[in-house]
Each structure stands twice: as C-alpha cells, then as structure tokens.
Amino acid sequence: MASVTAPVGRRERNKQVKLERITAAARELFAEHGVDDVTTQQIAEKADIGAGTLFLYAKTKGELLLLVQNSAYADALEEGRAGAASLPDVLDAVTAIVRPVVHCNRIQIDNGRTYLRELVFGDPEEPHHRDALTLTLQTEAAVADVLRRDDRLGEREAATLARVISAIMFVTMAATANISRTVDELVQEIRDHVGVLLPR
Amino acid sequence: MASVTAPVGRRERNKQVKLERITAAARELFAEHGVDDVTTQQIAEKADIGAGTLFLYAKTKGELLLLVQNSAYADALEEGRAGAASLPDVLDAVTAIVRPVVHCNRIQIDNGRTYLRELVFGDPEEPHHRDALTLTLQTEAAVADVLRRDDRLGEREAATLARVISAIMFVTMAATANISRTVDELVQEIRDHVGVLLPR
DNA sequence: CAACTTTACTGAGTCGACTCATAATTGAGT
DNA sequence: ACTCAATTATGAGTCGACTCAGTAAAGTTG
C-alpha cells in the first residue's frame, strides 16, 4: 500500500492509525460480503470506533468505498508497472498494466460497479475522490511510459494514445458494470482494441 | 407525451390512470425541488396514493426518476425530429435534435446527473430502464435519418456516425455531470465535435 | 501543571427509502 | 347475484445511512 501522508504529533498519528483500521475493516467486509450487504455499523464495530466517527474519515459510504478501492488500486498499479518493465513487447507491457487494474475492480463485481459509479458521479471535491482521479491519471502515465519505448511514437502521440487506452479501459468496465464477465475476458477485449491502435 | 400502452379492462385503465398521476406528481416535484429534496412520501401524497403503492409502479426512487425523465425525453425527441425536418443543413439538423435532448436532461442539473447515473448503473432489466435505453436508440436513429440526406454517406457510414454522435452526447453530459454549464454551452460543444466528423 | 482552546470521538436520535402482512377491488365462473 | 381466486392498494413498521449535541483527548500557554 502506497502511503503518502506525513507523521507529526500524537494526534496525527492516532488519526493515521484509525484511518488504517477503518480501511482494513472496510476492505475485508466489502470483499467478503459486497458493499450493499455491509452496514456502516459493522465496519465501525470491526474497526473498533464509534458509528459516527466513520463519517469523519469518509463523508459517505460511497467515499468509504473509494478509500478502500484506492488502496487496492495503488497496489495494482505498482504491480502492473513492475510487470511491464520486464516485458519487451509493447502490447504485452500495456496488458501487464491493464490486467491488475481491471482485476482489482472486479474482486466483487458489484463493488466494481459501485466504485465506477462513485468515480463518475460522486463529489469530485472530496479527498478520496481526488485520490481516485489521480490514480487514473497515474495509470495513464504508466501506459504512456511504455508506449514511448516505440520510437515511431512521438511524445504527443504516446500521450494521446495513452489517454485513448485509458478511455477504452474505463468504457469497457463501465459498459459491463452490470454483466458477469471474467477478468480474463475483459483484459483480452481491451488488449484486442489496443492491438488495433498500436503502429504495426 | 408518447404513450405506448393498450387499454383493456377497468383494472388496466385504473392502473394507467395511477401511473399517470404518479408521473405527473413526480415530474412537478422533481422539477421544482430536485430529486434529493423530494421524498417518496410527498410524491405519493401529491399523487393521492398510499406510500407503498408507489413502489408497485417503480421499484426504487431511481426508477421513478427514469419514468419521469423518459416522458420528458420522449417529448424532446419528438420536438427535435420536427425541428430537424425543416432544416436543410445537416449540421443544423443534427443540432436541432441534440438541443432538446440535452435540455430535458438539464432542467435541474442534479436531476440530469442522477438520471445518467441510473441509466448507466441501474438494473437494465427494469421496465423504465429499458424504456430509457430505447429512447437513446431512437435518438440515434433520428440522427442517422438526418445523416442519410448527405449522399456521400452510405448506410453503414451514417449508422456508425450516428452512434459516434450519440456517444459524444452521452460523454459530454456525463463528463459535465458535476459541473454547471448552460445548455447552450453543451450544445455548442457537441456541435463543434460533430462538425469535425461530418464530411466536408 | 492548571487553565484554557482546539480538535476529535461518540452513540442516541432523525429521516427517508423500502417491505410486508392485511385489506380492498376486480373479473371469471356458475 | 354470489363465490372465489387473482390482483392491487395500503400504511405501519423496519432498517440503515447519516447528524448533532455533548464529552473527551490533545495541544498550548503562562
């Protein structure tokens, strides 16, 4: 998990600890039962905090899901970057980034759907929401890095193509938000589209 | 308003009447106060039915919004088709269809956002949901009809281009779901994109 | 360290979407 | 007209997300 925050007084440290307890509790419960079948009370109980305290760390249950998925997403992106580094073929390398990202949004299909819904329609001013958008851009940047290896692609072409791939990932996941598809099927579908777009 | 249902016994007629009362009540209240500031109780009261009865006509409050917006959407599409018929220029004609459709999803910006959210993430098996998807396809068909006037565009080209325009409308509205933009600004933006795509 | 300010925590309470057991209403069969 | 079996309506009740007034824990100052 990629932590970004800085430590200071006891207050800050306590806050950090609680945030992590909440994240862990929510992640486990969401993964096991699905977002809709977990109450905020249960999460609070598991995290050993008061029911109201939860809402000091995430304004809504939806934001809480963003919080949880973000931490999984950050891990997935790291994994994808590492995998891509050792793959010479550009299409393989892009796929290596795509797979874990798709995977972490499909641990529970309904959770993935709810996550995307929050991402698109939640309040973009909320901190966890901003984090989510940042991760999206970081994914795009990772893809662009891979694309730049192909010297037929200039800086601009790589950036645009990366955004297009990012859009395809998003649309593929959103369009299937209600449908049971395996991660492999989704990844293959995205890979096919990307294959068409890359220079031959 | 484009009604589709057939009349039969008293039972069916009563049902129809109630559905219309509900739709009218919800439409007024949503338009005046916004979806989030209207309770299902208020709607039931205004429609003069029991609180539970509402949920026999729409499984969730979200479905209720689809029900309402669909009837406005159907009107808007009719208006757009009529307007397009008298405009010789293809770009103007497409814009004539686009404008009322965008408009009816922006009467209240939050309603538009909630509508799109339901459309993408709601249960596609629900009847009102299917109606909404049908309207989207009908809009696409109306655009395709206009495009076919240009004889440089074959049947396939017109169909594909119509879908692309439909996608642009959707994405433009979704991407600005959280942002205050006037209808005119959105329409202009869409028109610009379409202008680029049409053959010159 | 005592007095005081600021920040964080708490859980009982609110509010509203949705359910469900019960009661009407309808239409078919006789 | 009179069963009787659907079908439809009802509203009190449930359940859970979120709030808020009161309390506790840091931090700060002299």
Coordinates of C-alpha atoms (C1' of nucleotides) in Angstrom, one line a residue:
Chain A
M1 CA 0.0 0.0 0.0
A2 CA 1.4 3.4 -1.1
S3 CA 1.1 5.7 1.9
V4 CA 1.5 9.4 1.1
T5 CA 0.9 11.2 4.4
A6 CA 3.4 12.7 6.8
P7 CA 3.6 11.9 10.6
V8 CA 3.7 14.6 13.3
G9 CA 2.1 14.9 16.7
R10 CA 0.3 12.1 18.6
R11 CA -3.0 13.5 17.2
E12 CA -1.9 13.0 13.6
R13 CA -0.5 9.5 14.4
N14 CA -3.8 8.5 16.1
K15 CA -5.7 9.7 13.1
Q16 CA -3.5 7.8 10.7
V17 CA -3.9 4.6 12.8
K18 CA -7.6 4.9 12.8
L19 CA -7.8 5.6 9.1
E20 CA -5.9 2.4 8.5
R21 CA -8.1 0.4 10.9
I22 CA -11.1 1.7 9.0
T23 CA -9.7 1.0 5.6
A24 CA -8.7 -2.5 6.6
A25 CA -12.0 -3.3 8.2
A26 CA -14.0 -2.0 5.2
R27 CA -11.8 -3.7 2.7
E28 CA -12.3 -7.1 4.3
L29 CA -16.0 -6.7 4.8
F30 CA -16.7 -5.3 1.3
A31 CA -14.6 -8.1 -0.2
E32 CA -16.4 -10.8 1.7
H33 CA -20.0 -9.6 1.6
G34 CA -20.2 -6.9 -1.1
V35 CA -20.8 -3.2 -0.5
D36 CA -24.5 -3.4 -0.2
D37 CA -24.6 -6.2 2.4
V38 CA -22.3 -4.4 4.8
T39 CA -23.5 -1.7 7.1
T40 CA -21.5 1.2 8.3
Q41 CA -22.2 0.0 11.8
Q42 CA -20.4 -3.3 11.1
I43 CA -17.4 -1.5 9.7
A44 CA -17.3 0.8 12.7
E45 CA -17.5 -2.1 15.0
K46 CA -14.8 -4.1 13.2
A47 CA -12.6 -1.0 13.2
D48 CA -13.4 -0.5 16.9
I49 CA -14.6 3.0 16.6
G50 CA -17.9 4.8 17.2
A51 CA -20.5 4.7 14.5
G52 CA -20.4 8.4 13.9
T53 CA -16.6 8.5 13.8
L54 CA -16.6 6.7 10.5
F55 CA -18.1 9.7 8.8
L56 CA -15.3 12.0 9.9
Y57 CA -13.0 9.9 7.7
A58 CA -15.4 9.5 4.8
K59 CA -18.4 11.7 4.3
T60 CA -20.5 8.9 2.8
K61 CA -20.4 5.1 2.4
G62 CA -19.5 5.7 -1.2
E63 CA -16.5 7.7 -0.3
L64 CA -15.5 4.9 2.0
L65 CA -15.6 2.5 -1.0
L66 CA -13.3 4.9 -2.9
L67 CA -11.0 4.9 0.1
V68 CA -10.8 1.2 0.1
Q69 CA -10.5 0.7 -3.6
N70 CA -7.9 3.4 -3.9
S71 CA -5.6 1.5 -1.6
A72 CA -6.1 -1.7 -3.7
Y73 CA -5.7 0.3 -6.9
A74 CA -2.4 1.8 -5.8
D75 CA -1.1 -1.7 -5.1
A76 CA -2.4 -3.0 -8.5
L77 CA -0.7 -0.1 -10.3
E78 CA 2.6 -0.8 -8.7
E79 CA 2.3 -4.4 -9.6
G80 CA 1.4 -3.5 -13.2
R81 CA 4.4 -1.1 -13.5
A82 CA 6.8 -3.8 -12.3
G83 CA 5.4 -6.4 -14.6
A84 CA 5.6 -4.1 -17.6
A85 CA 9.2 -3.3 -17.0
S86 CA 10.4 -6.8 -17.8
L87 CA 8.3 -7.3 -21.0
P88 CA 9.9 -6.1 -24.2
D89 CA 6.8 -6.3 -26.4
V90 CA 4.8 -3.1 -26.1
L91 CA 1.4 -4.7 -26.3
D92 CA 2.4 -7.3 -23.7
A93 CA 3.6 -4.5 -21.4
V94 CA 0.4 -2.5 -21.7
T95 CA -1.6 -5.6 -21.0
A96 CA 0.6 -6.2 -17.9
I97 CA -0.6 -2.8 -16.6
V98 CA -4.2 -3.3 -17.6
R99 CA -4.7 -6.7 -16.0
P100 CA -4.1 -5.9 -12.3
V101 CA -6.1 -2.7 -12.6
V102 CA -9.1 -4.5 -14.1
H103 CA -8.6 -7.2 -11.6
C104 CA -8.8 -5.0 -8.6
N105 CA -12.0 -3.5 -9.8
R106 CA -13.6 -6.9 -10.2
I107 CA -12.9 -8.6 -6.9
Q108 CA -16.6 -8.4 -6.4
I109 CA -18.5 -7.3 -9.5
D110 CA -20.9 -5.2 -7.6
N111 CA -18.1 -3.4 -5.8
G112 CA -16.6 -2.6 -9.1
R113 CA -19.8 -1.2 -10.4
T114 CA -20.4 0.9 -7.3
Y115 CA -16.8 2.1 -7.4
L116 CA -17.2 3.4 -11.0
R117 CA -20.4 5.0 -10.1
E118 CA -18.8 6.9 -7.3
L119 CA -15.9 7.8 -9.5
V120 CA -18.1 9.3 -12.2
F121 CA -21.0 10.7 -10.1
G122 CA -19.6 11.4 -6.7
D123 CA -18.4 14.8 -5.4
P124 CA -15.1 15.4 -7.1
E125 CA -14.1 17.8 -4.3
E126 CA -13.9 15.0 -1.8
P127 CA -10.4 14.0 -1.0
H128 CA -10.8 10.2 -1.6
H129 CA -12.4 11.1 -4.9
R130 CA -9.4 13.3 -5.9
D131 CA -7.1 10.4 -5.0
A132 CA -9.1 8.1 -7.3
L133 CA -8.8 10.5 -10.2
T134 CA -5.1 10.9 -9.5
L135 CA -4.7 7.1 -9.7
T136 CA -6.5 7.1 -13.1
L137 CA -4.0 9.7 -14.4
Q138 CA -1.1 7.7 -12.9
T139 CA -2.3 4.7 -14.8
E140 CA -2.4 6.7 -18.0
A141 CA 1.1 7.9 -17.3
A142 CA 2.4 4.4 -16.8
V143 CA 0.9 3.4 -20.1
A144 CA 2.4 6.4 -21.8
D145 CA 5.8 5.4 -20.4
V146 CA 5.5 2.0 -22.0
L147 CA 4.4 3.4 -25.3
R148 CA 7.3 5.8 -25.5
R149 CA 9.6 2.8 -25.9
D150 CA 8.3 2.5 -29.5
D151 CA 10.3 5.3 -31.3
R152 CA 7.7 5.5 -34.0
L153 CA 5.6 7.2 -31.4
G154 CA 6.5 10.8 -30.5
E155 CA 5.7 12.4 -27.1
R156 CA 2.3 13.7 -28.2
E157 CA 1.3 10.5 -29.9
A158 CA 2.2 8.5 -26.9
A159 CA 0.2 10.8 -24.6
T160 CA -2.9 10.8 -26.8
L161 CA -2.7 7.0 -27.3
A162 CA -2.4 6.5 -23.5
R163 CA -5.5 8.5 -22.9
V164 CA -7.4 6.6 -25.6
I165 CA -6.3 3.3 -23.9
S166 CA -7.4 4.7 -20.5
A167 CA -10.8 5.6 -22.0
I168 CA -11.1 2.1 -23.5
M169 CA -10.4 0.5 -20.1
F170 CA -12.9 2.8 -18.5
V171 CA -15.7 2.3 -21.1
T172 CA -15.1 -1.5 -21.2
M173 CA -15.5 -1.7 -17.4
A174 CA -18.5 0.7 -17.3
A175 CA -20.3 -0.9 -20.2
T176 CA -20.0 -4.3 -18.4
A177 CA -20.7 -2.9 -15.0
N178 CA -23.9 -4.9 -14.9
I179 CA -22.6 -8.0 -16.6
S180 CA -20.7 -11.0 -15.4
R181 CA -17.5 -11.2 -17.3
T182 CA -14.3 -12.7 -16.2
V183 CA -11.3 -10.6 -15.7
D184 CA -9.5 -12.5 -18.5
E185 CA -12.3 -11.8 -20.9
L186 CA -12.2 -8.1 -20.2
V187 CA -8.4 -7.9 -20.4
Q188 CA -8.5 -9.8 -23.7
E189 CA -11.1 -7.4 -25.1
I190 CA -9.0 -4.4 -24.1
R191 CA -5.9 -6.0 -25.4
D192 CA -7.5 -6.6 -28.8
H193 CA -8.6 -2.9 -29.1
V194 CA -5.1 -1.7 -28.1
G195 CA -3.6 -4.1 -30.7
V196 CA -5.5 -2.3 -33.4
L197 CA -4.4 1.1 -32.3
L198 CA -0.6 0.4 -32.0
P199 CA 1.5 1.1 -35.0
R200 CA 2.4 -2.0 -36.9
Chain B
M1 CA -46.3 12.6 -24.4
A2 CA -45.9 9.4 -26.4
S3 CA -48.0 6.7 -24.7
V4 CA -47.3 3.1 -25.8
T5 CA -49.7 1.0 -23.7
A6 CA -53.0 -0.5 -24.7
P7 CA -56.3 -0.2 -22.8
V8 CA -58.4 -3.2 -21.7
G9 CA -60.5 -3.9 -18.6
R10 CA -61.2 -1.4 -15.8
R11 CA -58.2 -2.8 -13.9
E12 CA -55.8 -1.9 -16.7
R13 CA -57.4 1.6 -17.0
N14 CA -57.1 2.3 -13.3
K15 CA -53.5 1.3 -13.4
Q16 CA -52.8 3.5 -16.3
V17 CA -54.5 6.5 -14.6
K18 CA -52.5 5.9 -11.4
L19 CA -49.3 5.7 -13.4
E20 CA -50.0 9.0 -15.0
R21 CA -50.9 10.6 -11.7
I22 CA -47.6 9.4 -10.2
T23 CA -45.6 10.5 -13.2
A24 CA -47.2 14.0 -13.2
A25 CA -46.7 14.4 -9.4
A26 CA -43.1 13.3 -9.5
R27 CA -42.3 15.3 -12.6
E28 CA -43.5 18.5 -10.9
L29 CA -41.9 17.9 -7.6
F30 CA -38.6 16.8 -9.1
A31 CA -38.5 19.9 -11.3
E32 CA -39.3 22.3 -8.5
H33 CA -37.1 20.9 -5.7
G34 CA -34.7 18.5 -7.2
V35 CA -34.7 14.7 -6.8
D36 CA -32.8 14.7 -3.5
D37 CA -35.1 17.2 -1.8
V38 CA -38.3 15.3 -2.6
T39 CA -39.4 12.3 -0.5
T40 CA -41.3 9.4 -1.9
Q41 CA -44.0 10.2 0.7
Q42 CA -44.5 13.7 -0.8
I43 CA -44.9 12.2 -4.3
A44 CA -47.4 9.6 -3.0
E45 CA -49.3 12.3 -1.3
K46 CA -49.5 14.5 -4.3
A47 CA -50.5 11.6 -6.5
D48 CA -53.1 10.7 -3.8
I49 CA -52.0 7.1 -3.3
G50 CA -50.6 5.1 -0.4
A51 CA -46.9 5.4 0.3
G52 CA -46.3 1.7 -0.5
T53 CA -48.2 1.8 -3.8
L54 CA -45.6 3.9 -5.3
F55 CA -43.2 1.0 -5.3
L56 CA -45.5 -1.1 -7.3
Y57 CA -45.0 1.3 -10.2
A58 CA -41.3 1.9 -9.8
K59 CA -39.1 -0.4 -7.7
T60 CA -36.9 2.4 -6.5
K61 CA -36.8 6.2 -6.4
G62 CA -34.2 6.0 -9.1
E63 CA -36.6 4.1 -11.4
L64 CA -39.2 6.7 -10.7
L65 CA -36.8 9.3 -12.0
L66 CA -36.3 7.3 -15.1
L67 CA -40.1 7.1 -15.5
V68 CA -40.4 10.9 -15.2
Q69 CA -37.4 11.8 -17.4
N70 CA -38.5 9.3 -20.1
S71 CA -41.7 11.1 -20.6
A72 CA -39.9 14.4 -20.9
Y73 CA -37.3 12.8 -23.2
A74 CA -40.0 11.4 -25.5
D75 CA -41.4 14.9 -25.9
A76 CA -38.0 16.3 -26.5
L77 CA -37.2 13.8 -29.2
E78 CA -40.4 14.5 -31.0
E79 CA -39.6 18.2 -30.9
G80 CA -36.1 17.6 -32.2
R81 CA -37.3 15.4 -35.1
A82 CA -39.8 18.0 -36.1
G83 CA -37.2 20.8 -35.9
A84 CA -34.7 18.8 -37.9
A85 CA -37.1 18.2 -40.8
S86 CA -37.3 21.8 -41.8
L87 CA -33.5 22.5 -41.7
P88 CA -31.7 21.7 -44.9
D89 CA -28.1 21.9 -43.5
V90 CA -27.1 18.5 -41.9
L91 CA -25.2 20.0 -39.1
D92 CA -28.1 22.3 -38.2
A93 CA -30.5 19.4 -38.3
V94 CA -28.4 17.3 -36.0
T95 CA -28.1 20.2 -33.6
A96 CA -31.9 20.6 -33.7
I97 CA -32.1 17.0 -32.4
V98 CA -29.3 17.4 -29.9
R99 CA -30.6 20.6 -28.2
P100 CA -33.9 19.5 -26.8
V101 CA -32.4 16.2 -25.7
V102 CA -29.7 18.0 -23.8
H103 CA -32.1 20.5 -22.5
C104 CA -34.5 18.0 -21.0
N105 CA -31.6 16.4 -19.1
R106 CA -30.6 19.8 -17.6
I107 CA -33.9 21.2 -16.3
Q108 CA -32.3 20.6 -12.9
I109 CA -28.6 19.8 -13.1
D110 CA -28.7 17.3 -10.3
N111 CA -31.6 15.6 -11.8
G112 CA -29.6 15.2 -15.0
R113 CA -26.8 13.7 -13.1
T114 CA -29.0 11.3 -11.2
Y115 CA -30.7 10.3 -14.4
L116 CA -27.4 9.4 -16.1
R117 CA -26.3 7.5 -13.1
E118 CA -29.5 5.5 -13.1
L119 CA -29.1 4.9 -16.8
V120 CA -25.6 3.5 -16.6
F121 CA -25.7 1.8 -13.2
G122 CA -29.3 0.9 -12.6
D123 CA -30.8 -2.5 -13.2
P124 CA -31.2 -2.8 -17.0
E125 CA -34.0 -5.4 -16.6
E126 CA -36.4 -2.9 -15.0
P127 CA -39.0 -1.7 -17.5
H128 CA -38.5 2.0 -17.1
H129 CA -34.8 1.4 -17.6
R130 CA -35.5 -0.5 -20.8
D131 CA -37.6 2.4 -22.0
A132 CA -34.7 4.8 -21.3
L133 CA -32.4 2.7 -23.4
T134 CA -34.9 2.5 -26.2
L135 CA -35.2 6.3 -26.2
T136 CA -31.4 6.5 -26.6
L137 CA -31.5 4.2 -29.6
Q138 CA -34.4 6.2 -31.1
T139 CA -32.4 9.4 -30.8
E140 CA -29.5 7.6 -32.6
A141 CA -31.9 6.6 -35.3
A142 CA -33.3 10.1 -35.7
V143 CA -29.7 11.3 -36.1
A144 CA -29.0 8.6 -38.7
D145 CA -32.0 9.7 -40.7
V146 CA -30.7 13.2 -40.9
L147 CA -27.2 12.0 -41.9
R148 CA -28.5 9.9 -44.7
R149 CA -29.6 13.1 -46.5
D150 CA -25.9 13.6 -47.3
D151 CA -25.4 11.1 -50.2
R152 CA -21.6 11.0 -49.6
L153 CA -22.6 8.9 -46.6
G154 CA -23.6 5.3 -47.2
E155 CA -26.0 3.3 -45.0
R156 CA -23.2 2.0 -42.8
E157 CA -21.3 5.3 -42.5
A158 CA -24.5 7.0 -41.4
A159 CA -25.2 4.4 -38.8
T160 CA -21.7 4.4 -37.4
L161 CA -21.5 8.2 -37.4
A162 CA -24.9 8.4 -35.6
R163 CA -23.6 6.1 -32.9
V164 CA -20.5 8.2 -32.5
I165 CA -22.6 11.3 -32.2
S166 CA -24.8 9.6 -29.6
A167 CA -21.6 8.6 -27.7
I168 CA -20.4 12.2 -27.8
M169 CA -23.6 13.5 -26.4
F170 CA -23.5 11.0 -23.7
V171 CA -19.9 11.5 -22.7
T172 CA -20.3 15.3 -22.8
M173 CA -23.2 15.2 -20.5
A174 CA -21.6 12.6 -18.2
A175 CA -18.3 14.4 -18.1
T176 CA -20.0 17.6 -17.0
A177 CA -22.5 15.8 -14.7
N178 CA -20.9 17.6 -11.7
I179 CA -20.3 21.0 -13.4
S180 CA -22.6 23.9 -14.0
R181 CA -22.7 24.5 -17.8
T182 CA -25.5 26.1 -19.7
V183 CA -27.4 24.0 -22.2
D184 CA -26.2 26.3 -24.9
E185 CA -22.6 25.7 -24.0
L186 CA -23.1 21.9 -24.1
V187 CA -24.9 22.0 -27.4
Q188 CA -22.2 24.2 -28.9
E189 CA -19.5 21.8 -27.7
I190 CA -21.3 18.8 -29.2
R191 CA -22.0 20.7 -32.4
D192 CA -18.3 21.5 -32.7
H193 CA -17.3 17.9 -32.4
V194 CA -20.0 16.8 -34.9
G195 CA -18.8 19.5 -37.3
V196 CA -15.4 17.9 -37.3
L197 CA -16.8 14.5 -38.1
L198 CA -19.1 15.3 -41.0
P199 CA -17.6 15.1 -44.5
R200 CA -16.7 18.4 -45.9
Chain C
dC1 C1' 0.7 21.6 35.9
dA2 C1' -3.6 24.2 35.8
dA3 C1' -6.5 26.8 32.9
dC4 C1' -7.9 27.2 28.5
dT5 C1' -8.5 26.3 23.3
dT6 C1' -8.9 23.4 19.7
dT7 C1' -9.7 19.1 17.6
dA8 C1' -11.6 14.5 17.6
dC9 C1' -14.9 11.0 19.3
dT10 C1' -19.3 9.2 20.5
dG11 C1' -23.9 7.0 20.2
dA12 C1' -28.6 8.2 20.7
dG13 C1' -31.6 10.2 17.6
dT14 C1' -33.5 11.5 12.9
dC15 C1' -35.1 10.9 8.5
dG16 C1' -36.4 8.6 4.5
dA17 C1' -36.4 4.6 1.2
dC18 C1' -38.3 0.4 1.0
dT19 C1' -41.1 -4.1 2.8
dC20 C1' -44.8 -6.9 4.2
dA21 C1' -49.0 -8.6 6.4
dT22 C1' -53.5 -7.3 5.8
dA23 C1' -57.4 -5.4 3.4
dA24 C1' -59.8 -3.9 -0.5
dT25 C1' -61.0 -4.4 -5.5
dT26 C1' -61.7 -6.8 -9.7
dG27 C1' -63.1 -10.4 -13.0
dA28 C1' -64.4 -15.2 -14.0
dG29 C1' -67.1 -18.9 -13.3
dT30 C1' -71.9 -20.6 -12.0
Chain D
dA1 C1' -76.2 -12.0 -7.6
dC2 C1' -72.7 -14.9 -5.2
dT3 C1' -68.4 -17.4 -4.6
dC4 C1' -63.7 -17.4 -5.0
dA5 C1' -59.1 -16.6 -6.9
dA6 C1' -56.2 -13.3 -8.5
dT7 C1' -54.5 -8.9 -8.5
dT8 C1' -53.7 -4.3 -6.5
dA9 C1' -53.6 -1.0 -2.5
dT10 C1' -52.3 0.3 2.0
dG11 C1' -49.6 2.3 5.8
dA12 C1' -47.4 0.9 10.0
dG13 C1' -43.0 -1.0 10.6
dT14 C1' -38.0 -2.0 9.6
dC15 C1' -33.6 -0.9 8.6
dG16 C1' -29.6 1.7 7.7
dA17 C1' -27.1 5.9 6.3
dC18 C1' -26.1 10.0 8.3
dT19 C1' -26.4 14.1 12.0
dC20 C1' -25.5 16.6 16.2
dA21 C1' -25.2 18.0 21.0
dG22 C1' -22.4 16.7 24.4
dT23 C1' -17.8 14.7 26.0
dA24 C1' -13.1 13.5 25.9
dA25 C1' -8.4 13.9 24.4
dA26 C1' -4.5 16.7 22.6
dG27 C1' -2.2 20.7 22.3
dT28 C1' -0.9 25.4 24.2
dT29 C1' 0.3 29.0 27.2
dG30 C1' 1.9 31.2 31.4

